[in-house]
Amino acid sequence: MKKILLLLCLFPLGLFAQSHEEKIKTIFNLELSEGHTYENLRYLCKEIGHRLSGSPQAAAAVEYTRQLMESYGFDTVYLQPVMVPHWVRGGKDEVKIVNSNKLGTLELNALALGNTQGTGPSGLLGDVVEVQGLDGLKVLGEGARGKIVFFNQPMDPTLINTFQAYSGAVGQRGSGAAEAAKFGAKGVIVRSMSNRIDQIPHTGNQRYNPDYPEIPALAISTADAELLSELLQEQSDLKVFLKSEGEMKGEVLSYNVIGEIRGTEIPEEIIAVGGHLDSWDVGEGAHDDGAGCIQAIEVLRLYKQLGWKPKRTIRAVMWMNEENGLAGGREYARVAKEKGEKHIAAIESDAGGFLPLGFSSSGTPDQRGKLASWRELFTPYNIWKFDVPGGGADIGPLRDQGPILIGLHPDSQRYFIYHHTPADVFEVVDQRELELGAAAMTALVYLIEQEGI
């Protein structure tokens, strides 16, 4: 009798698990055969292009994604106003070695860092002193006064997770100018954040300290960083000329773009899935983060094509201003709290449109345990990493409200070849990898809206 009862208990569970397997297979099959992600990303990249906050292209991207979600018949599509910083690069950025005994005058491959105050039209000439990251600057101290500080800490090539390598080196980019200004430096050069030696400079955000001067900060390619370091070892009186016309114009009105399919049973519980709509003003923002935005829209589109009605509300969010301010993520969280909305999960894709390996997460042990319990449902698709800590920058402000924060975790080996560069264009995105990521996100949303977390 006990065996019969046990079988009766287990039988419905078996059917339930099988139903999940079938639904997830349906998602992957549909996306890989009839997906819209690749064409939608092509339009965003090729017809609109890069989308720095406050730019006309950012405004065009807002309108494109709004109209796209409306065309798919989502229950609600709306714009959420948010004030964003408006920084402009201006003219051509320049870093030149002017007195090399070995090479004479030599122009390096350079890009001003985001939010950088420019040098003015006359540029800036100065002696150069090299340091290895922020710790090296502290050792140098007053030796930086009146100099151009060259931050040359590389990303650690031995770390398999390239985002860990990035985290270990990016401090010199984000706060190098602010810290160097404390010691009286008059400018900053930063080695690009890349795990490859090449001639492509990488821009990225940097933040000033309001108590110290806003000194110009420019990045140079990794190959040129290697060259500059070599020349400095041979010639200590090397001089470098910097020129940037960067300027902060102040805040302007922009929008988060939100599309929603309302839940049929527990509509007050919300699952947000999204990416950031803005990008740097070089390249096309294909991997960072056009891919994540289009994948998020595809989650809801697949639901509409399949005719599925979620138990809980699912919401696609295109956050604005992740790159140089995070204003969109903060405003979204503020409005959610003000309205008393209940997010049970927030999923962000902001690590490129590469081959998905799993999901990173931060939350309670119970939440992360529930996420890990679904691992076997994803292994047929070679998606297996569910123990990675993390989440996403735009969803981070929701943390205090209690949802599990989840990031799509793709293969990271190629990401920092393209990150924040002119090379981040549509052509470097693989269609199948992009679609697999969209299908993985949809499958996870399906499990969360059915079971909760």
Short mmCIF file of N, CA and C in Angstrom, two decimals, residues 269-393:
data_model
loop_
_atom_site.label_atom_id
_atom_site.label_comp_id
_atom_site.label_asym_id
_atom_site.label_seq_id
_atom_site.Cartn_x
_atom_site.Cartn_y
_atom_site.Cartn_z
N GLU A 269 2.75 39.85 -8.89
CA GLU A 269 4.15 39.43 -8.84
C GLU A 269 4.78 39.62 -10.22
N ILE A 270 5.86 40.38 -10.25
CA ILE A 270 6.45 40.84 -11.51
C ILE A 270 7.82 40.19 -11.72
N ILE A 271 8.06 39.76 -12.96
CA ILE A 271 9.38 39.30 -13.40
C ILE A 271 9.86 40.29 -14.45
N ALA A 272 10.90 41.04 -14.13
CA ALA A 272 11.47 41.99 -15.09
C ALA A 272 12.63 41.32 -15.82
N VAL A 273 12.68 41.52 -17.12
CA VAL A 273 13.77 40.97 -17.94
C VAL A 273 14.19 42.06 -18.91
N GLY A 274 15.50 42.34 -18.98
CA GLY A 274 15.88 43.46 -19.84
C GLY A 274 17.36 43.61 -20.06
N GLY A 275 17.69 44.75 -20.67
CA GLY A 275 19.07 45.17 -20.93
C GLY A 275 19.09 46.68 -20.97
N HIS A 276 20.27 47.27 -21.19
CA HIS A 276 20.31 48.74 -21.25
C HIS A 276 20.37 49.21 -22.69
N LEU A 277 19.52 50.19 -22.98
CA LEU A 277 19.33 50.66 -24.34
C LEU A 277 20.44 51.58 -24.80
N ASP A 278 21.06 52.28 -23.89
CA ASP A 278 22.14 53.20 -24.26
C ASP A 278 23.41 52.41 -24.56
N SER A 279 24.31 53.06 -25.27
CA SER A 279 25.64 52.48 -25.54
C SER A 279 26.63 53.62 -25.62
N TRP A 280 27.91 53.28 -25.71
CA TRP A 280 28.89 54.33 -25.95
C TRP A 280 28.78 54.86 -27.37
N ASP A 281 29.41 55.99 -27.62
CA ASP A 281 29.26 56.72 -28.88
C ASP A 281 30.25 56.26 -29.94
N VAL A 282 30.75 55.03 -29.80
CA VAL A 282 31.62 54.43 -30.81
C VAL A 282 31.05 53.04 -31.12
N GLY A 283 31.28 52.54 -32.30
CA GLY A 283 30.68 51.26 -32.68
C GLY A 283 29.17 51.38 -32.81
N GLU A 284 28.49 50.27 -32.57
CA GLU A 284 27.02 50.23 -32.71
C GLU A 284 26.33 49.68 -31.47
N GLY A 285 27.10 49.43 -30.41
CA GLY A 285 26.49 48.90 -29.20
C GLY A 285 25.79 47.58 -29.44
N ALA A 286 26.40 46.70 -30.23
CA ALA A 286 25.75 45.44 -30.60
C ALA A 286 25.75 44.46 -29.44
N HIS A 287 26.93 44.10 -28.94
CA HIS A 287 27.01 43.23 -27.77
C HIS A 287 26.66 43.98 -26.49
N ASP A 288 27.00 45.26 -26.43
CA ASP A 288 26.84 46.05 -25.21
C ASP A 288 25.99 47.29 -25.50
N ASP A 289 24.65 47.23 -25.35
CA ASP A 289 23.92 46.06 -24.92
C ASP A 289 22.69 45.89 -25.79
N GLY A 290 22.87 46.16 -27.09
CA GLY A 290 21.75 45.93 -27.99
C GLY A 290 21.25 44.51 -27.91
N ALA A 291 22.17 43.56 -27.80
CA ALA A 291 21.80 42.15 -27.73
C ALA A 291 20.86 41.87 -26.57
N GLY A 292 21.20 42.40 -25.38
CA GLY A 292 20.38 42.15 -24.20
C GLY A 292 18.98 42.74 -24.33
N CYS A 293 18.88 43.93 -24.91
CA CYS A 293 17.56 44.56 -25.10
C CYS A 293 16.68 43.73 -26.03
N ILE A 294 17.25 43.34 -27.15
CA ILE A 294 16.47 42.60 -28.13
C ILE A 294 16.10 41.21 -27.60
N GLN A 295 17.01 40.58 -26.85
CA GLN A 295 16.68 39.28 -26.23
C GLN A 295 15.50 39.43 -25.27
N ALA A 296 15.47 40.51 -24.50
CA ALA A 296 14.39 40.71 -23.55
C ALA A 296 13.05 40.89 -24.25
N ILE A 297 13.05 41.67 -25.32
CA ILE A 297 11.81 41.84 -26.09
C ILE A 297 11.36 40.49 -26.66
N GLU A 298 12.33 39.68 -27.08
CA GLU A 298 12.01 38.39 -27.67
C GLU A 298 11.33 37.46 -26.68
N VAL A 299 11.65 37.57 -25.40
CA VAL A 299 10.99 36.74 -24.39
C VAL A 299 9.48 36.93 -24.47
N LEU A 300 9.04 38.16 -24.46
CA LEU A 300 7.60 38.44 -24.50
C LEU A 300 7.02 38.13 -25.87
N ARG A 301 7.79 38.36 -26.93
CA ARG A 301 7.29 38.06 -28.27
C ARG A 301 7.01 36.57 -28.44
N LEU A 302 7.91 35.73 -27.91
CA LEU A 302 7.69 34.28 -28.00
C LEU A 302 6.42 33.88 -27.26
N TYR A 303 6.18 34.48 -26.11
CA TYR A 303 4.92 34.21 -25.40
C TYR A 303 3.72 34.55 -26.27
N LYS A 304 3.77 35.68 -26.94
CA LYS A 304 2.64 36.08 -27.79
C LYS A 304 2.49 35.12 -28.97
N GLN A 305 3.60 34.73 -29.61
CA GLN A 305 3.50 33.83 -30.75
C GLN A 305 2.97 32.46 -30.34
N LEU A 306 3.38 32.00 -29.15
CA LEU A 306 2.92 30.70 -28.66
C LEU A 306 1.50 30.75 -28.08
N GLY A 307 1.01 31.93 -27.83
CA GLY A 307 -0.32 32.07 -27.24
C GLY A 307 -0.35 31.71 -25.76
N TRP A 308 0.80 31.79 -25.09
CA TRP A 308 0.86 31.44 -23.67
C TRP A 308 0.43 32.63 -22.81
N LYS A 309 -0.28 32.32 -21.74
CA LYS A 309 -0.70 33.32 -20.77
C LYS A 309 0.06 33.07 -19.47
N PRO A 310 0.97 33.94 -19.10
CA PRO A 310 1.76 33.68 -17.88
C PRO A 310 0.91 33.82 -16.62
N LYS A 311 1.26 33.03 -15.59
CA LYS A 311 0.59 33.17 -14.29
C LYS A 311 0.93 34.51 -13.65
N ARG A 312 2.20 34.87 -13.73
CA ARG A 312 2.69 36.11 -13.15
C ARG A 312 3.01 37.10 -14.26
N THR A 313 3.09 38.37 -13.93
CA THR A 313 3.36 39.41 -14.92
C THR A 313 4.82 39.37 -15.35
N ILE A 314 5.04 39.40 -16.66
CA ILE A 314 6.41 39.50 -17.18
C ILE A 314 6.56 40.84 -17.89
N ARG A 315 7.70 41.44 -17.69
CA ARG A 315 7.92 42.81 -18.12
C ARG A 315 9.30 42.92 -18.79
N ALA A 316 9.32 43.39 -20.03
CA ALA A 316 10.58 43.68 -20.72
C ALA A 316 10.94 45.14 -20.47
N VAL A 317 12.17 45.37 -20.03
CA VAL A 317 12.59 46.73 -19.68
C VAL A 317 13.87 47.08 -20.43
N MET A 318 13.82 48.21 -21.15
CA MET A 318 15.01 48.77 -21.77
C MET A 318 15.46 49.93 -20.89
N TRP A 319 16.49 49.69 -20.06
CA TRP A 319 16.96 50.74 -19.16
C TRP A 319 17.85 51.72 -19.91
N MET A 320 17.72 52.99 -19.58
CA MET A 320 18.54 54.04 -20.20
C MET A 320 19.62 54.50 -19.24
N ASN A 321 20.85 54.71 -19.79
CA ASN A 321 21.95 55.35 -19.07
C ASN A 321 22.71 54.44 -18.13
N GLU A 322 22.84 53.17 -18.48
CA GLU A 322 23.70 52.31 -17.68
C GLU A 322 25.17 52.71 -17.82
N GLU A 323 25.57 53.13 -19.02
CA GLU A 323 26.98 53.31 -19.29
C GLU A 323 27.62 54.46 -18.50
N ASN A 324 26.97 55.59 -18.40
CA ASN A 324 27.62 56.71 -17.73
C ASN A 324 26.74 57.39 -16.69
N GLY A 325 26.00 56.54 -15.92
CA GLY A 325 25.23 57.14 -14.84
C GLY A 325 24.30 56.22 -14.08
N LEU A 326 23.75 55.21 -14.75
CA LEU A 326 22.81 54.26 -14.15
C LEU A 326 21.50 54.93 -13.72
N ALA A 327 21.17 56.04 -14.37
CA ALA A 327 19.96 56.77 -13.99
C ALA A 327 18.70 55.95 -14.24
N GLY A 328 18.67 55.19 -15.35
CA GLY A 328 17.47 54.42 -15.67
C GLY A 328 17.19 53.33 -14.66
N GLY A 329 18.21 52.59 -14.26
CA GLY A 329 18.02 51.53 -13.26
C GLY A 329 17.56 52.09 -11.93
N ARG A 330 18.14 53.21 -11.53
CA ARG A 330 17.75 53.81 -10.25
C ARG A 330 16.32 54.32 -10.28
N GLU A 331 15.96 54.95 -11.40
CA GLU A 331 14.59 55.48 -11.49
C GLU A 331 13.56 54.37 -11.55
N TYR A 332 13.88 53.30 -12.26
CA TYR A 332 12.95 52.16 -12.33
C TYR A 332 12.70 51.60 -10.93
N ALA A 333 13.76 51.44 -10.15
CA ALA A 333 13.62 50.91 -8.79
C ALA A 333 12.85 51.88 -7.90
N ARG A 334 13.12 53.17 -8.08
CA ARG A 334 12.43 54.17 -7.26
C ARG A 334 10.93 54.15 -7.52
N VAL A 335 10.55 54.11 -8.79
CA VAL A 335 9.13 54.10 -9.14
C VAL A 335 8.48 52.81 -8.67
N ALA A 336 9.18 51.69 -8.80
CA ALA A 336 8.62 50.41 -8.34
C ALA A 336 8.34 50.45 -6.84
N LYS A 337 9.26 51.01 -6.09
CA LYS A 337 9.07 51.12 -4.65
C LYS A 337 7.93 52.07 -4.31
N GLU A 338 7.88 53.18 -5.01
CA GLU A 338 6.82 54.17 -4.78
C GLU A 338 5.45 53.59 -5.06
N LYS A 339 5.34 52.76 -6.10
CA LYS A 339 4.06 52.15 -6.46
C LYS A 339 3.75 50.90 -5.64
N GLY A 340 4.72 50.46 -4.84
CA GLY A 340 4.51 49.23 -4.08
C GLY A 340 4.51 47.99 -4.94
N GLU A 341 5.20 48.02 -6.07
CA GLU A 341 5.26 46.85 -6.95
C GLU A 341 6.09 45.75 -6.30
N LYS A 342 5.75 44.52 -6.61
CA LYS A 342 6.43 43.37 -6.04
C LYS A 342 7.16 42.61 -7.13
N HIS A 343 8.44 42.86 -7.26
CA HIS A 343 9.28 42.09 -8.18
C HIS A 343 9.78 40.84 -7.47
N ILE A 344 9.51 39.68 -8.05
CA ILE A 344 10.04 38.45 -7.46
C ILE A 344 11.36 38.06 -8.12
N ALA A 345 11.60 38.57 -9.32
CA ALA A 345 12.85 38.28 -10.02
C ALA A 345 13.13 39.39 -11.02
N ALA A 346 14.41 39.68 -11.22
CA ALA A 346 14.84 40.60 -12.26
C ALA A 346 16.01 39.95 -12.99
N ILE A 347 15.91 39.87 -14.31
CA ILE A 347 16.91 39.19 -15.14
C ILE A 347 17.49 40.19 -16.11
N GLU A 348 18.80 40.28 -16.16
CA GLU A 348 19.46 41.21 -17.08
C GLU A 348 20.43 40.46 -17.99
N SER A 349 20.43 40.84 -19.25
CA SER A 349 21.42 40.35 -20.20
C SER A 349 22.32 41.52 -20.57
N ASP A 350 23.52 41.56 -20.01
CA ASP A 350 24.46 42.65 -20.29
C ASP A 350 25.89 42.11 -20.30
N ALA A 351 26.07 40.94 -20.87
CA ALA A 351 27.41 40.38 -20.99
C ALA A 351 27.68 39.93 -22.43
N GLY A 352 26.91 40.49 -23.37
CA GLY A 352 27.11 40.19 -24.78
C GLY A 352 26.19 39.10 -25.29
N GLY A 353 26.03 39.08 -26.60
CA GLY A 353 25.16 38.10 -27.24
C GLY A 353 25.90 36.83 -27.60
N PHE A 354 26.74 36.35 -26.69
CA PHE A 354 27.55 35.17 -26.95
C PHE A 354 26.82 33.90 -26.47
N LEU A 355 27.48 32.76 -26.65
CA LEU A 355 26.91 31.47 -26.30
C LEU A 355 26.54 31.41 -24.83
N PRO A 356 25.27 31.17 -24.48
CA PRO A 356 24.89 31.13 -23.06
C PRO A 356 25.40 29.86 -22.38
N LEU A 357 25.98 30.05 -21.20
CA LEU A 357 26.47 28.92 -20.41
C LEU A 357 25.64 28.68 -19.16
N GLY A 358 24.89 29.70 -18.72
CA GLY A 358 24.11 29.56 -17.50
C GLY A 358 23.62 30.91 -17.03
N PHE A 359 23.44 31.03 -15.71
CA PHE A 359 22.93 32.26 -15.12
C PHE A 359 23.69 32.56 -13.83
N SER A 360 24.08 33.81 -13.67
CA SER A 360 24.61 34.26 -12.39
C SER A 360 23.43 34.77 -11.55
N SER A 361 23.63 34.86 -10.25
CA SER A 361 22.51 35.31 -9.41
C SER A 361 22.99 35.81 -8.07
N SER A 362 22.17 36.64 -7.47
CA SER A 362 22.32 37.03 -6.07
C SER A 362 20.93 37.07 -5.45
N GLY A 363 20.84 36.55 -4.25
CA GLY A 363 19.55 36.47 -3.57
C GLY A 363 19.69 35.64 -2.31
N THR A 364 18.58 35.24 -1.75
CA THR A 364 18.61 34.41 -0.55
C THR A 364 19.02 32.99 -0.91
N PRO A 365 19.47 32.21 0.07
CA PRO A 365 19.79 30.80 -0.22
C PRO A 365 18.61 30.04 -0.83
N ASP A 366 17.39 30.32 -0.36
CA ASP A 366 16.22 29.64 -0.92
C ASP A 366 16.00 30.02 -2.37
N GLN A 367 16.14 31.31 -2.68
CA GLN A 367 15.96 31.76 -4.06
C GLN A 367 17.00 31.13 -4.99
N ARG A 368 18.25 31.16 -4.57
CA ARG A 368 19.32 30.60 -5.41
C ARG A 368 19.21 29.08 -5.49
N GLY A 369 18.72 28.47 -4.43
CA GLY A 369 18.51 27.03 -4.46
C GLY A 369 17.43 26.63 -5.44
N LYS A 370 16.36 27.44 -5.50
CA LYS A 370 15.28 27.15 -6.46
C LYS A 370 15.80 27.30 -7.89
N LEU A 371 16.59 28.35 -8.12
CA LEU A 371 17.18 28.53 -9.45
C LEU A 371 18.05 27.34 -9.82
N ALA A 372 18.89 26.88 -8.90
CA ALA A 372 19.78 25.76 -9.17
C ALA A 372 19.02 24.46 -9.40
N SER A 373 17.82 24.35 -8.82
CA SER A 373 17.03 23.11 -8.97
C SER A 373 16.57 22.91 -10.40
N TRP A 374 16.60 23.95 -11.21
CA TRP A 374 16.16 23.85 -12.60
C TRP A 374 17.31 23.52 -13.55
N ARG A 375 18.49 23.34 -13.03
CA ARG A 375 19.67 23.15 -13.87
C ARG A 375 19.49 22.02 -14.88
N GLU A 376 18.94 20.89 -14.44
CA GLU A 376 18.82 19.73 -15.34
C GLU A 376 17.91 20.00 -16.53
N LEU A 377 16.99 20.95 -16.38
CA LEU A 377 16.12 21.29 -17.51
C LEU A 377 16.87 22.02 -18.62
N PHE A 378 18.03 22.61 -18.27
CA PHE A 378 18.80 23.39 -19.24
C PHE A 378 19.99 22.63 -19.82
N THR A 379 20.38 21.55 -19.14
CA THR A 379 21.58 20.83 -19.61
C THR A 379 21.45 20.27 -21.04
N PRO A 380 20.25 19.90 -21.54
CA PRO A 380 20.19 19.46 -22.94
C PRO A 380 20.62 20.54 -23.93
N TYR A 381 20.67 21.80 -23.47
CA TYR A 381 21.03 22.91 -24.33
C TYR A 381 22.44 23.44 -23.99
N ASN A 382 23.20 22.60 -23.27
CA ASN A 382 24.57 22.94 -22.85
C ASN A 382 24.61 24.19 -22.00
N ILE A 383 23.57 24.40 -21.24
CA ILE A 383 23.49 25.51 -20.29
C ILE A 383 23.52 24.89 -18.91
N TRP A 384 24.59 25.13 -18.17
CA TRP A 384 24.81 24.32 -16.98
C TRP A 384 25.37 25.08 -15.77
N LYS A 385 25.82 26.33 -15.95
CA LYS A 385 26.42 27.06 -14.83
C LYS A 385 25.33 27.83 -14.06
N PHE A 386 25.04 27.37 -12.86
CA PHE A 386 24.01 28.02 -12.05
C PHE A 386 24.54 28.44 -10.67
N ASP A 387 25.85 28.36 -10.49
CA ASP A 387 26.43 28.67 -9.19
C ASP A 387 27.26 29.95 -9.20
N VAL A 388 27.16 30.73 -10.28
CA VAL A 388 27.96 31.94 -10.42
C VAL A 388 27.31 33.09 -9.67
N PRO A 389 28.03 33.79 -8.80
CA PRO A 389 27.44 34.97 -8.14
C PRO A 389 27.35 36.13 -9.12
N GLY A 390 26.37 37.00 -8.92
CA GLY A 390 26.26 38.17 -9.79
C GLY A 390 24.82 38.58 -9.99
N GLY A 391 24.59 39.32 -11.06
CA GLY A 391 23.27 39.86 -11.35
C GLY A 391 23.37 40.80 -12.53
N GLY A 392 23.27 42.11 -12.27
CA GLY A 392 23.36 43.09 -13.34
C GLY A 392 23.32 44.49 -12.78
N ALA A 393 23.94 45.44 -13.48
CA ALA A 393 24.02 46.81 -12.97
C ALA A 393 22.65 47.48 -12.88
#
